[in-house]
Amino acid sequence: MRRITETVGKIKPIDTKVLEETQRRLDSLTKPRGSLGRLEELAKIVVAITGRKNPTLDRKVVFTMVGDHGVAREGVSVFPQEVTLQMVYNFLQGGAAINVLARGVGAKVLVIDMGVVSEIKMSKELINKKVACGTQNMMKGSAMTRCQAVQSIRGGIEIFEEEATTSGIDIAGIGDMGIANTTPSSAIVACITGSRVQDVTGRGTGIDDDRLKRKIEVIEKALKINQPDPRDPIDILSKVGGFEIGGLVGCILAAAAHRVPIVMDGFISTASALIACEFCPPLKDYLIAAHRSQEKGHQIALDYMDKTALLDLNMRLGEGTGAVVGMKLVELGVKILNEMATFEEARVSREEETSIP
Amino acid sequence: MRRITETVGKIKPIDTKVLEETQRRLDSLTKPRGSLGRLEELAKIVVAITGRKNPTLDRKVVFTMVGDHGVAREGVSVFPQEVTLQMVYNFLQGGAAINVLARGVGAKVLVIDMGVVSEIKMSKELINKKVACGTQNMMKGSAMTRCQAVQSIRGGIEIFEEEATTSGIDIAGIGDMGIANTTPSSAIVACITGSRVQDVTGRGTGIDDDRLKRKIEVIEKALKINQPDPRDPIDILSKVGGFEIGGLVGCILAAAAHRVPIVMDGFISTASALIACEFCPPLKDYLIAAHRSQEKGHQIALDYMDKTALLDLNMRLGEGTGAVVGMKLVELGVKILNEMATFEEARVSREEETSIP
């Protein structure tokens, strides 16, 4: 627990004073004021987060954390549980969507086993932080022990810090894989935002009406049996969370402690961010919402955090796929600040103050 | 005129038969069906446009066409007219927003003088297709002669075809620069879509209420005096258009004739696309809407073309800035199709057909 407390203790509110100063710098560049819209916002927030006047985002890293879920046996997904393991191998071979999109934007993918059911043949590409072989079925009791919840968060912190120390991280994306993991995520979002389960429970990988009804019942039962305390993030994580979710929470805490911007992916990573913010509300300003997922409940989670997604491309895949696309937009925003000529440099006339002729 | 007629004659309806087949291929990849949303749509449309099963979009080119407008002297912009020329030099030196964003996504910028008021010191980087030194004031008569309108379109065709022949173009973005050019664009959109001028006239680079009122009056007067025929694209272009708008029309026609996808930027490039579609309605399917501009009237133009923008980032700069960001998304969509592993290749289990346990 000490590692978590120390990390949280390092998180400082972002320096909002530089926002206005950075806007003035953006206004000195050869374009009508504010005409690059949200790209300008992104440049400003990255300056405020990093404390660097001209931050560069060359080292883009997406953390794809993987875990299995005991609740999968309740039939809440269209895919069988072994797909989690199969997808890990797919990630390691570079054939999954996250690999393709990350290559397309120049981001590095880290694949982390936080708690896959099966043992994974060791590969030097895989980071092993396995807490246990899958969580317990949250419909019948706690998904994990409090101790395991702490261990999963600590694992996430360690992974971030090791990568930051050895290779450096300018911006972090967070992603997930784990068959059935929209189920714990809906439970988390319902618990923290106080929403009705039916309002935050969607079709995940594509379940039909019958399974959706079942999924809602499962989540309602899990919340009723476990009674997670909405203001105790470790209680929520242990009772209705998942190991990959805990890993993402740790990663988010560590990134904020290191003043690194964090780009959220879809529903699962946003649920993780909600837990992370319960440790430390000012953390919220380090988070950028990449896209609006098709998964029902994502918008509710984003609204609760006062975040407007950059993209709305009807995506609902996870893995960090939305996050890496969003990271590219953040990078473009920062490039505007760093690379554009000013009116003076380019000898371009400014807006006229004269009246209509 | 023959060059235009020949080019239009080469434009064929896109091959919609391949859309379904490509969706089947996308569904064989290791992800839940349809879970990459609009990225999948983009992959499909590029296959249909290019006729290539696995198109690559390495050669991304944005055409930034520049022209001046006689109507600028009516005080419809906050920037003085000399900014058009100054920005050309800024483009050539690589300091403008379009240069920065194009570098950021790996696109090449072609800068074309279609009709800047001043003579531009020749630079090997600048493409000279000057029709005349700025258009006439459309509030007092035709912006250009019918012959000049034809010449501007032909210029755009020539530029596209020269670049396609010498370097190759996999995907084209269209952009513009020209102080006051939202004014002719609003006139074009009002004329073609049948909208009221006040509904399609916005603040451009940032005019205040007084200038906006004036701008609306100017456009209404221009339409009244000139009476452009909404079904005669050359009539519209010559009466209330601009040289850079004509150049973009030519570029769009040539791209479609060469089966190259065209990514529209904001209001001016969409107005150009509306004119191009009047020559050849099936051309519409070659066009991709990159972003929803803040400029009032852009949404009306997009709705008229049945297009949904990929991005909504509150941008309103022009130059092709939105187009290059959109091109990156198209490229990512195509990479998904080309690079992801199938369920069979990765040995990942597919959706279960079994019922709830």
XYZ file of C-alpha atoms in Angstrom:
714
model
C 0.000 0.000 0.000
C 2.962 2.307 0.706
C 3.926 2.435 -2.950
C 0.403 3.578 -3.844
C 0.314 6.219 -1.110
C 3.710 7.541 -2.145
C 2.684 7.741 -5.782
C -0.588 9.494 -4.995
C 1.349 11.904 -2.785
C 3.447 12.993 -5.753
C 0.444 14.018 -7.854
C 0.125 17.798 -7.908
C -2.689 19.861 -9.433
C -1.699 20.920 -12.959
C -0.329 24.397 -13.428
C -3.368 26.211 -14.844
C -1.519 29.542 -14.823
C 0.323 28.531 -17.968
C -2.904 27.934 -19.913
C -3.462 31.620 -20.602
C 0.178 32.264 -21.397
C 0.200 29.354 -23.825
C -2.976 30.655 -25.485
C -1.178 33.966 -26.053
C 1.655 32.081 -27.712
C -0.852 30.191 -29.863
C -2.444 33.535 -30.793
C 0.912 34.820 -32.049
C 1.064 32.051 -34.672
C 0.047 32.621 -38.299
C -3.626 31.673 -38.113
C -6.837 33.344 -37.000
C -7.166 33.218 -33.219
C -8.487 29.933 -31.912
C -8.996 28.584 -35.423
C -7.377 25.240 -34.644
C -9.982 24.584 -31.975
C -9.347 21.510 -29.901
C -5.814 21.044 -31.259
C -4.972 24.294 -29.463
C -6.660 23.051 -26.275
C -4.544 19.906 -26.431
C -1.337 21.897 -26.780
C -2.270 23.973 -23.744
C -3.192 21.084 -21.508
C 0.016 19.223 -22.355
C 2.054 22.302 -21.422
C 0.140 22.543 -18.155
C 0.560 18.837 -17.365
C 4.233 18.515 -18.247
C 5.335 21.959 -17.123
C 7.371 22.147 -20.325
C 6.968 25.171 -22.577
C 7.621 23.178 -25.720
C 6.874 19.571 -24.894
C 7.544 16.896 -27.482
C 5.595 13.683 -27.634
C 7.954 11.414 -29.514
C 7.841 8.610 -26.959
C 4.250 7.459 -27.125
C 3.515 4.323 -25.115
C 0.258 2.410 -24.860
C -0.205 0.033 -21.916
C -2.407 -2.870 -22.934
C -3.212 -4.688 -19.704
C -4.796 -8.121 -19.810
C -6.797 -10.090 -17.277
C -9.492 -12.731 -16.994
C -12.754 -12.542 -15.137
C -14.545 -15.162 -13.072
C -17.825 -13.582 -14.078
C -17.213 -14.704 -17.668
C -18.766 -18.026 -16.743
C -22.120 -16.290 -16.372
C -22.338 -15.988 -20.150
C -21.938 -12.216 -20.390
C -19.805 -12.247 -23.558
C -20.135 -13.723 -27.044
C -16.507 -14.843 -26.938
C -15.201 -17.808 -24.894
C -12.703 -17.028 -22.132
C -9.738 -18.624 -23.931
C -9.828 -15.673 -26.339
C -8.080 -13.549 -23.714
C -5.009 -15.784 -23.871
C -5.219 -16.159 -27.651
C -5.290 -12.387 -28.019
C -2.180 -12.039 -25.861
C -0.311 -14.155 -28.398
C -1.852 -12.084 -31.178
C -0.591 -8.888 -29.480
C 2.875 -10.384 -29.124
C 2.916 -11.328 -32.796
C 1.792 -7.854 -33.857
C -1.429 -8.927 -35.580
C -4.063 -7.247 -33.418
C -5.770 -3.925 -34.072
C -3.755 -2.195 -31.348
C -0.488 -3.285 -32.990
C -1.583 -1.998 -36.390
C -2.873 1.346 -35.142
C 0.073 1.888 -32.794
C 2.492 1.278 -35.679
C 0.418 3.700 -37.746
C 0.919 6.509 -35.245
C 4.410 5.596 -34.038
C 3.455 4.355 -30.570
C 5.004 1.480 -28.619
C 2.696 -1.230 -27.266
C 3.436 -2.819 -23.889
C 1.467 -6.006 -23.244
C 1.037 -6.888 -19.593
C -0.388 -10.078 -18.112
C -2.156 -8.834 -14.989
C -4.141 -12.011 -14.440
C -4.890 -14.243 -17.405
C -6.385 -17.620 -16.419
C -3.720 -19.688 -18.192
C 0.003 -19.606 -17.841
C 1.505 -17.783 -20.798
C 4.556 -19.201 -22.487
C 7.139 -16.640 -21.518
C 8.123 -14.219 -24.183
C 10.541 -11.392 -23.677
C 7.890 -9.118 -25.171
C 5.379 -9.905 -22.453
C 5.471 -8.169 -19.084
C 4.421 -10.545 -16.345
C 2.595 -8.990 -13.402
C 0.098 -11.770 -12.918
C -1.775 -11.333 -9.647
C -3.737 -14.578 -9.983
C -5.224 -16.814 -12.682
C -8.326 -14.717 -13.244
C -10.619 -13.051 -10.711
C -13.360 -14.810 -8.779
C -16.966 -14.598 -9.950
C -18.136 -11.254 -8.571
C -21.736 -12.411 -8.707
C -20.936 -14.771 -5.869
C -18.592 -12.632 -3.759
C -15.545 -10.373 -4.044
C -13.743 -10.499 -7.407
C -10.433 -10.451 -5.547
C -9.023 -9.864 -2.085
C -8.137 -6.371 -0.922
C -4.529 -7.475 -0.923
C -4.765 -8.545 -4.581
C -6.350 -5.206 -5.488
C -3.391 -3.397 -3.936
C -0.998 -5.764 -5.716
C -2.592 -5.090 -9.110
C -2.345 -1.304 -8.645
C 1.254 -1.610 -7.466
C 1.976 -3.735 -10.543
C 0.685 -0.943 -12.781
C 2.831 1.641 -10.996
C 5.922 -0.540 -11.351
C 5.368 -1.115 -15.060
C 4.966 2.588 -15.769
C 7.999 3.549 -13.729
C 10.215 0.885 -15.227
C 9.369 1.992 -18.761
C 9.729 5.675 -17.808
C 13.174 4.998 -16.339
C 14.542 2.737 -19.050
C 13.066 4.255 -22.242
C 11.139 7.374 -21.267
C 7.461 8.152 -21.767
C 6.182 11.459 -23.147
C 2.535 10.433 -23.314
C 0.749 7.312 -22.105
C -2.248 5.542 -23.597
C -4.171 3.013 -21.567
C -5.876 -0.029 -23.009
C -7.283 -3.355 -21.931
C -8.096 -6.886 -22.974
C -10.083 -9.408 -20.998
C -13.134 -11.364 -22.059
C -16.162 -10.124 -20.054
C -14.445 -7.008 -18.744
C -17.224 -4.601 -19.710
C -19.172 -6.372 -16.933
C -16.948 -5.250 -14.020
C -16.519 -1.888 -15.746
C -20.283 -1.315 -15.781
C -20.403 -2.257 -12.104
C -17.637 0.256 -11.342
C -19.270 3.050 -13.338
C -22.675 2.366 -11.745
C -21.117 2.382 -8.285
C -19.030 5.567 -8.653
C -21.422 7.685 -10.715
C -24.540 6.448 -8.915
C -26.167 5.444 -12.200
C -28.669 2.643 -12.673
C -27.023 -0.557 -13.926
C -29.238 -0.690 -17.017
C -28.048 2.794 -18.027
C -24.372 1.870 -18.006
C -24.499 -1.679 -19.330
C -24.010 -2.284 -23.029
C -23.456 -5.048 -25.521
C -19.668 -5.346 -25.171
C -18.359 -7.455 -28.033
C -21.900 -7.757 -29.387
C -24.314 -9.714 -27.174
C -27.989 -10.095 -28.039
C -30.978 -8.902 -26.003
C -31.179 -12.074 -23.902
C -27.557 -11.926 -22.862
C -27.798 -8.209 -22.203
C -30.701 -8.830 -19.826
C -28.646 -11.532 -18.121
C -25.598 -9.238 -17.935
C -27.633 -6.533 -16.199
C -28.967 -9.059 -13.680
C -25.445 -10.342 -13.006
C -24.125 -6.822 -12.360
C -27.070 -5.893 -10.150
C -26.550 -9.052 -8.121
C -22.795 -8.425 -7.837
C -23.403 -4.920 -6.507
C -26.066 -6.140 -4.094
C -23.965 -8.965 -2.675
C -20.713 -7.001 -2.445
C -21.954 -3.517 -1.522
C -18.785 -1.713 -2.694
C -18.185 1.665 -1.030
C -18.232 4.311 -3.803
C -15.673 6.437 -1.966
C -13.179 3.637 -1.294
C -11.354 2.883 -4.572
C -9.676 -0.270 -3.275
C -12.989 -1.580 -2.019
C -14.580 -1.046 -5.448
C -11.666 -2.609 -7.296
C -11.508 -5.668 -5.061
C -15.247 -6.324 -4.997
C -16.309 -5.675 -8.623
C -13.058 -4.919 -10.495
C -10.470 -6.851 -12.416
C -6.705 -7.297 -12.382
C -6.152 -5.414 -15.668
C -8.362 -2.626 -14.306
C -6.194 -2.429 -11.190
C -3.086 -2.374 -13.353
C -4.494 0.550 -15.336
C -5.328 2.396 -12.123
C -1.684 2.062 -11.067
C -0.447 3.150 -14.470
C -2.660 6.253 -14.349
C -1.491 7.179 -10.837
C 2.161 6.782 -11.818
C 1.759 8.766 -15.043
C 0.185 11.692 -13.189
C 2.905 11.519 -10.533
C 5.461 11.799 -13.369
C 3.536 14.646 -15.071
C 2.840 12.552 -18.150
C -0.460 13.102 -20.027
C -2.718 10.039 -20.042
C -4.973 9.276 -22.995
C -7.950 7.145 -22.052
C -9.340 4.586 -24.443
C -12.941 3.460 -24.095
C -15.225 2.119 -21.399
C -12.840 -0.100 -19.417
C -10.015 2.404 -19.286
C -12.435 5.170 -18.316
C -13.794 2.979 -15.507
C -10.183 2.540 -14.349
C -9.690 6.305 -14.494
C -12.779 6.815 -12.336
C -11.221 4.589 -9.676
C -7.880 6.403 -9.983
C -9.606 9.776 -9.495
C -11.126 8.517 -6.247
C -7.554 8.304 -4.894
C -6.827 11.844 -5.965
C -9.424 14.116 -7.620
C -6.876 16.603 -9.144
C -5.635 13.670 -11.220
C -8.609 14.304 -13.498
C -6.763 17.101 -15.296
C -4.034 14.702 -16.449
C -6.596 12.650 -18.382
C -7.550 13.157 -22.025
C -10.592 11.363 -23.455
C -9.601 9.965 -26.837
C -12.906 8.781 -28.150
C -16.521 8.167 -27.370
C -17.025 4.447 -27.358
C -20.154 2.821 -28.705
C -20.404 0.997 -25.378
C -23.426 2.243 -23.485
C -22.316 3.923 -20.285
C -19.113 5.412 -21.643
C -20.722 8.807 -22.175
C -22.078 8.750 -18.619
C -18.581 8.045 -17.302
C -17.102 10.839 -19.450
C -19.795 13.291 -18.339
C -19.087 12.433 -14.708
C -15.443 13.371 -15.322
C -16.375 16.496 -17.329
C -14.537 15.167 -20.363
C -15.444 15.621 -24.018
C -14.064 12.919 -26.268
C -11.858 14.004 -29.171
C -13.204 11.399 -31.566
C -16.548 9.762 -32.215
C -15.843 7.015 -34.715
C -18.320 4.360 -33.500
C -15.443 2.294 -32.160
C -15.860 -0.234 -29.337
C -12.846 -2.512 -29.480
C -10.660 -1.620 -26.521
C -7.015 -2.744 -26.386
C -6.047 0.948 -26.469
C -7.142 1.367 -30.104
C -9.001 4.610 -29.468
C -6.220 5.860 -27.217
C -3.502 5.622 -29.868
C -5.627 7.489 -32.427
C -6.247 10.148 -29.792
C -2.518 10.317 -28.980
C -1.859 11.251 -32.589
C -4.221 14.231 -32.273
C -2.506 15.337 -29.073
C 0.840 15.111 -30.826
C -0.456 17.237 -33.727
C -1.716 19.863 -31.286
C 1.667 20.102 -29.621
C 3.428 20.293 -32.986
C 1.331 23.356 -33.834
C 2.695 25.102 -30.755
C 6.271 24.002 -31.410
C 6.605 24.355 -35.150
C 4.365 27.100 -36.513
C 5.811 30.483 -37.469
C 4.637 33.601 -35.640
C 3.142 36.596 -37.467
C 6.400 38.429 -36.844
C 8.687 35.646 -38.059
C 6.672 35.130 -41.243
C 5.979 38.853 -41.732
C 2.262 38.259 -41.992
C -0.089 41.150 -41.187
C -2.396 40.701 -38.223
C -6.126 41.246 -37.894
C -7.201 44.789 -38.751
C -8.800 46.938 -36.118
C -10.289 49.256 -38.747
C -13.990 49.581 -39.317
C -15.883 48.593 -42.429
C -14.908 50.746 -45.432
C -13.516 23.047 -72.051
C -12.518 19.810 -73.807
C -10.107 18.876 -71.012
C -12.921 19.231 -68.467
C -15.381 17.209 -70.538
C -12.806 14.464 -71.060
C -11.996 14.322 -67.356
C -15.649 14.212 -66.333
C -16.187 11.481 -68.927
C -13.631 9.271 -67.180
C -15.405 9.386 -63.802
C -17.220 6.106 -63.194
C -19.558 5.269 -60.309
C -17.586 3.523 -57.571
C -17.764 -0.253 -57.415
C -20.224 -0.759 -54.551
C -20.196 -4.534 -55.082
C -16.871 -4.760 -53.274
C -18.212 -3.086 -50.115
C -19.890 -6.246 -48.844
C -16.968 -8.450 -49.794
C -14.572 -6.112 -47.980
C -16.808 -6.130 -44.890
C -16.551 -9.941 -44.890
C -12.778 -9.615 -44.971
C -12.901 -7.100 -42.105
C -15.122 -9.531 -40.172
C -12.474 -12.246 -40.509
C -9.960 -10.121 -38.582
C -9.304 -10.606 -34.848
C -11.828 -8.177 -33.397
C -15.548 -8.190 -32.681
C -17.518 -7.532 -35.870
C -17.771 -3.873 -36.752
C -15.949 -2.834 -33.599
C -13.652 -0.409 -35.408
C -16.660 1.576 -36.600
C -15.831 4.288 -39.066
C -12.258 3.077 -39.567
C -13.821 -0.002 -41.165
C -16.103 2.179 -43.308
C -13.068 4.110 -44.517
C -11.245 0.928 -45.484
C -14.273 -0.209 -47.487
C -14.816 3.030 -49.331
C -11.138 3.257 -50.309
C -11.295 -0.270 -51.735
C -14.421 0.693 -53.679
C -12.898 3.934 -54.980
C -9.497 2.581 -55.958
C -10.618 -0.863 -57.087
C -7.625 -2.260 -55.213
C -8.155 -5.081 -52.738
C -5.344 -3.888 -50.493
C -4.784 -0.227 -51.260
C -1.907 1.599 -49.613
C -1.997 5.301 -48.908
C 1.679 6.135 -48.640
C 1.562 8.995 -51.130
C -0.669 11.525 -49.416
C -0.855 14.882 -51.181
C -2.703 18.008 -50.084
C -3.425 20.661 -52.705
C -3.440 24.097 -51.114
C -4.818 26.422 -53.778
C -4.552 30.162 -53.328
C -6.449 33.074 -54.825
C -7.551 36.613 -54.115
C -11.049 38.027 -54.202
C -12.302 41.371 -55.468
C -15.041 41.227 -52.868
C -12.391 41.573 -50.135
C -12.636 45.332 -50.602
C -16.174 45.226 -49.159
C -14.667 44.605 -45.710
C -15.861 41.024 -45.267
C -12.694 39.803 -43.476
C -10.695 40.869 -40.431
C -7.451 40.368 -42.332
C -6.166 42.696 -45.067
C -5.830 41.262 -48.571
C -2.015 41.247 -48.549
C -2.211 38.368 -46.067
C -2.977 36.009 -48.956
C 0.433 36.705 -50.493
C 2.188 36.715 -47.138
C 0.717 33.326 -46.345
C 1.979 31.924 -49.662
C 5.517 32.752 -48.551
C 4.734 31.231 -45.149
C 3.573 28.023 -46.889
C 6.733 27.942 -48.995
C 8.885 28.355 -45.890
C 7.046 25.583 -44.056
C 5.799 27.719 -41.164
C 2.035 27.573 -41.634
C -0.382 25.221 -39.885
C -0.820 23.120 -43.025
C 2.946 22.539 -43.236
C 3.142 21.472 -39.595
C 0.142 19.141 -39.719
C 1.103 17.673 -43.098
C 4.586 16.869 -41.772
C 2.926 15.342 -38.721
C 0.954 12.880 -40.835
C 3.475 12.357 -43.633
C 1.638 14.275 -46.368
C 3.146 16.417 -49.114
C 1.850 19.982 -49.519
C 1.518 21.467 -53.003
C 1.038 25.242 -52.999
C -0.630 26.619 -56.091
C -1.087 30.258 -57.089
C -4.450 30.224 -58.858
C -4.913 33.995 -58.764
C -3.148 35.980 -56.072
C -3.351 39.760 -56.594
C 0.402 40.302 -56.526
C 3.112 38.698 -58.566
C 4.900 36.097 -56.481
C 8.668 35.891 -56.625
C 9.134 32.599 -58.379
C 10.125 29.714 -56.222
C 10.559 26.189 -57.471
C 8.250 25.115 -54.668
C 5.346 27.192 -55.955
C 3.110 25.966 -58.748
C 2.012 28.858 -60.933
C -1.439 28.540 -62.482
C -2.441 32.160 -62.050
C -5.596 32.913 -64.006
C -5.588 36.612 -63.140
C -4.553 38.944 -60.336
C -7.588 38.331 -58.167
C -11.240 38.067 -59.130
C -13.544 41.022 -59.746
C -15.877 42.221 -57.008
C -18.840 39.853 -57.278
C -21.089 42.406 -55.617
C -20.776 44.499 -58.763
C -20.874 41.808 -61.454
C -19.328 38.470 -62.367
C -16.299 37.473 -60.289
C -14.628 36.205 -63.465
C -15.406 35.466 -67.084
C -16.728 32.073 -68.149
C -13.435 31.560 -69.939
C -11.471 32.221 -66.747
C -13.685 29.794 -64.831
C -12.875 27.084 -67.375
C -9.196 27.996 -67.187
C -9.123 27.690 -63.394
C -10.741 24.237 -63.492
C -8.382 23.133 -66.246
C -5.476 24.385 -64.129
C -6.601 22.190 -61.247
C -6.863 19.151 -63.525
C -3.371 19.778 -64.896
C -1.816 20.102 -61.456
C -3.379 16.882 -60.233
C -2.386 14.963 -63.344
C 1.172 16.252 -63.368
C 1.706 15.214 -59.743
C -0.033 11.868 -60.347
C 2.242 11.177 -63.320
C 5.539 12.322 -61.855
C 5.246 11.240 -58.192
C 1.970 9.361 -57.800
C -0.980 10.142 -55.544
C -2.716 7.555 -53.368
C -5.027 9.997 -51.616
C -5.673 13.687 -52.188
C -6.564 16.383 -49.675
C -7.943 19.703 -50.831
C -7.301 22.995 -49.104
C -7.481 26.703 -49.775
C -6.149 30.094 -48.849
C -7.549 33.440 -49.956
C -8.600 36.355 -47.802
C -12.401 36.746 -48.015
C -13.004 33.352 -49.600
C -15.719 32.266 -47.196
C -17.796 34.988 -48.920
C -17.903 33.360 -52.395
C -18.181 29.957 -50.697
C -21.322 31.033 -48.850
C -22.741 32.340 -52.129
C -22.019 28.982 -53.806
C -23.539 26.938 -50.975
C -26.632 29.167 -50.862
C -27.041 28.867 -54.632
C -26.587 25.083 -54.920
C -28.388 23.976 -51.759
C -31.130 26.601 -52.028
C -30.432 27.833 -48.500
C -30.962 31.355 -47.221
C -27.759 33.399 -47.251
C -27.961 34.109 -43.515
C -28.050 30.370 -42.794
C -24.816 29.636 -44.637
C -22.798 32.743 -43.810
C -20.426 32.684 -40.855
C -17.649 34.665 -39.251
C -14.762 33.371 -41.356
C -11.509 34.381 -39.688
C -13.496 36.020 -36.899
C -15.580 39.046 -37.933
C -17.875 40.823 -35.496
C -21.650 41.246 -35.753
C -21.444 44.431 -37.875
C -19.165 42.896 -40.449
C -21.249 39.711 -40.483
C -24.351 41.750 -41.304
C -22.418 43.491 -44.051
C -21.099 40.170 -45.371
C -24.637 38.771 -45.632
C -25.787 41.895 -47.525
C -22.824 41.628 -49.883
C -23.590 37.980 -50.669
C -27.301 38.638 -51.134
C -26.517 41.472 -53.518
C -23.999 39.363 -55.437
C -26.569 36.597 -55.931
C -29.262 39.082 -56.947
C -27.097 40.899 -59.486
C -25.516 37.794 -60.992
C -28.373 35.274 -60.820
C -26.140 32.188 -61.068
C -27.851 29.085 -62.444
C -27.689 26.413 -59.695
C -27.480 23.615 -62.257
C -24.690 25.168 -64.337
C -21.432 24.735 -62.397
C -19.383 26.991 -64.675
C -22.001 29.706 -64.373
C -21.862 29.519 -60.552
C -18.060 29.501 -60.471
C -17.706 32.434 -62.845
C -20.356 34.605 -61.209
C -19.758 34.062 -57.480
C -16.682 31.814 -57.270
C -12.949 32.231 -57.008
C -9.849 31.050 -58.836
C -8.684 28.761 -56.007
C -12.209 27.348 -55.851
C -12.070 26.601 -59.581
C -8.661 24.995 -59.126
C -10.062 22.743 -56.410
C -13.001 21.798 -58.645
C -10.515 20.684 -61.308
C -8.425 18.805 -58.786
C -11.500 16.950 -57.512
C -12.632 16.022 -61.032
C -9.175 14.720 -61.930
C -8.805 12.751 -58.687
C -12.137 10.996 -59.249
C -11.185 10.300 -62.881
C -8.008 8.642 -61.565
C -9.908 6.701 -58.857
C -8.113 8.538 -56.076
C -10.023 9.220 -52.807
C -10.486 12.920 -52.066
C -10.525 14.230 -48.513
C -12.388 17.505 -48.177
C -11.265 20.137 -45.718
C -13.742 22.728 -44.458
C -16.216 25.185 -45.904
C -14.365 26.399 -49.001
C -13.286 22.965 -50.157
C -16.787 21.613 -49.564
C -18.229 24.470 -51.648
C -15.782 23.458 -54.396
C -16.921 19.850 -54.070
C -20.545 20.933 -54.468
C -19.644 22.567 -57.782
C -17.673 19.498 -58.875
C -20.653 17.242 -58.123
C -22.825 19.369 -60.394
C -20.600 18.223 -63.267
C -21.017 14.604 -62.287
C -23.209 13.462 -59.375
C -21.571 9.987 -58.963
C -18.402 11.866 -58.043
C -19.911 12.300 -54.584
C -18.814 8.805 -53.564
C -15.144 9.697 -54.093
C -15.367 12.396 -51.423
C -14.617 11.941 -47.726
C -15.559 14.683 -45.240
C -12.610 15.147 -42.893
C -14.080 17.461 -40.336
C -16.983 19.628 -39.384
C -15.816 23.204 -39.570
C -16.928 25.838 -37.104
C -17.899 27.948 -40.118
C -21.662 28.302 -40.244
C -23.021 26.678 -43.361
C -20.530 23.827 -43.500
C -22.957 21.399 -41.895
C -25.642 22.420 -44.401
C -23.244 21.720 -47.261
C -22.262 18.352 -45.765
C -25.912 17.401 -45.220
C -26.691 18.275 -48.832
C -23.966 15.832 -49.884
C -25.070 13.177 -47.347
C -21.679 13.261 -45.691
C -20.849 12.820 -42.010
C -17.586 14.432 -40.985
C -14.962 12.198 -39.351
C -13.790 14.851 -36.917
C -15.405 17.654 -34.956
C -12.519 19.561 -33.405
C -13.898 23.112 -33.600
C -11.427 23.919 -36.357
C -12.004 26.678 -38.915
C -8.632 27.444 -40.449
C -8.706 26.064 -43.969
C -5.443 25.538 -45.908
C -6.227 21.793 -45.878
C -5.537 21.486 -42.135
C -8.644 19.425 -41.454
C -8.072 17.371 -44.598
C -4.619 16.144 -43.563
C -5.852 15.082 -40.130
C -8.695 13.238 -41.863
C -6.256 11.604 -44.293
C -4.438 10.078 -41.337
C -7.673 8.432 -40.180
C -8.307 7.071 -43.663
C -4.791 5.668 -43.712
C -5.332 3.981 -40.337
C -8.570 2.418 -41.589
C -6.820 0.963 -44.604
C -3.959 -0.337 -42.461
C -6.485 -2.304 -40.384
C -7.603 -4.107 -43.542
C -4.066 -4.707 -44.765
C -2.187 -5.581 -41.609
C -4.439 -7.256 -39.049
C -4.311 -11.016 -38.516
C -7.391 -13.121 -39.223
C -8.961 -15.379 -36.588
C -7.512 -18.350 -38.464
C -3.974 -16.948 -38.769
C -3.841 -15.970 -35.091
C -5.728 -19.090 -33.934
C -8.226 -17.022 -32.026
C -11.652 -18.551 -31.313
C -14.660 -16.848 -32.866
C -17.944 -15.730 -31.357
C -19.887 -18.546 -29.687
C -23.282 -19.491 -30.993
C -24.159 -21.289 -27.760
C -26.914 -20.092 -25.481
C -26.546 -18.719 -21.972
C -25.314 -21.396 -19.519
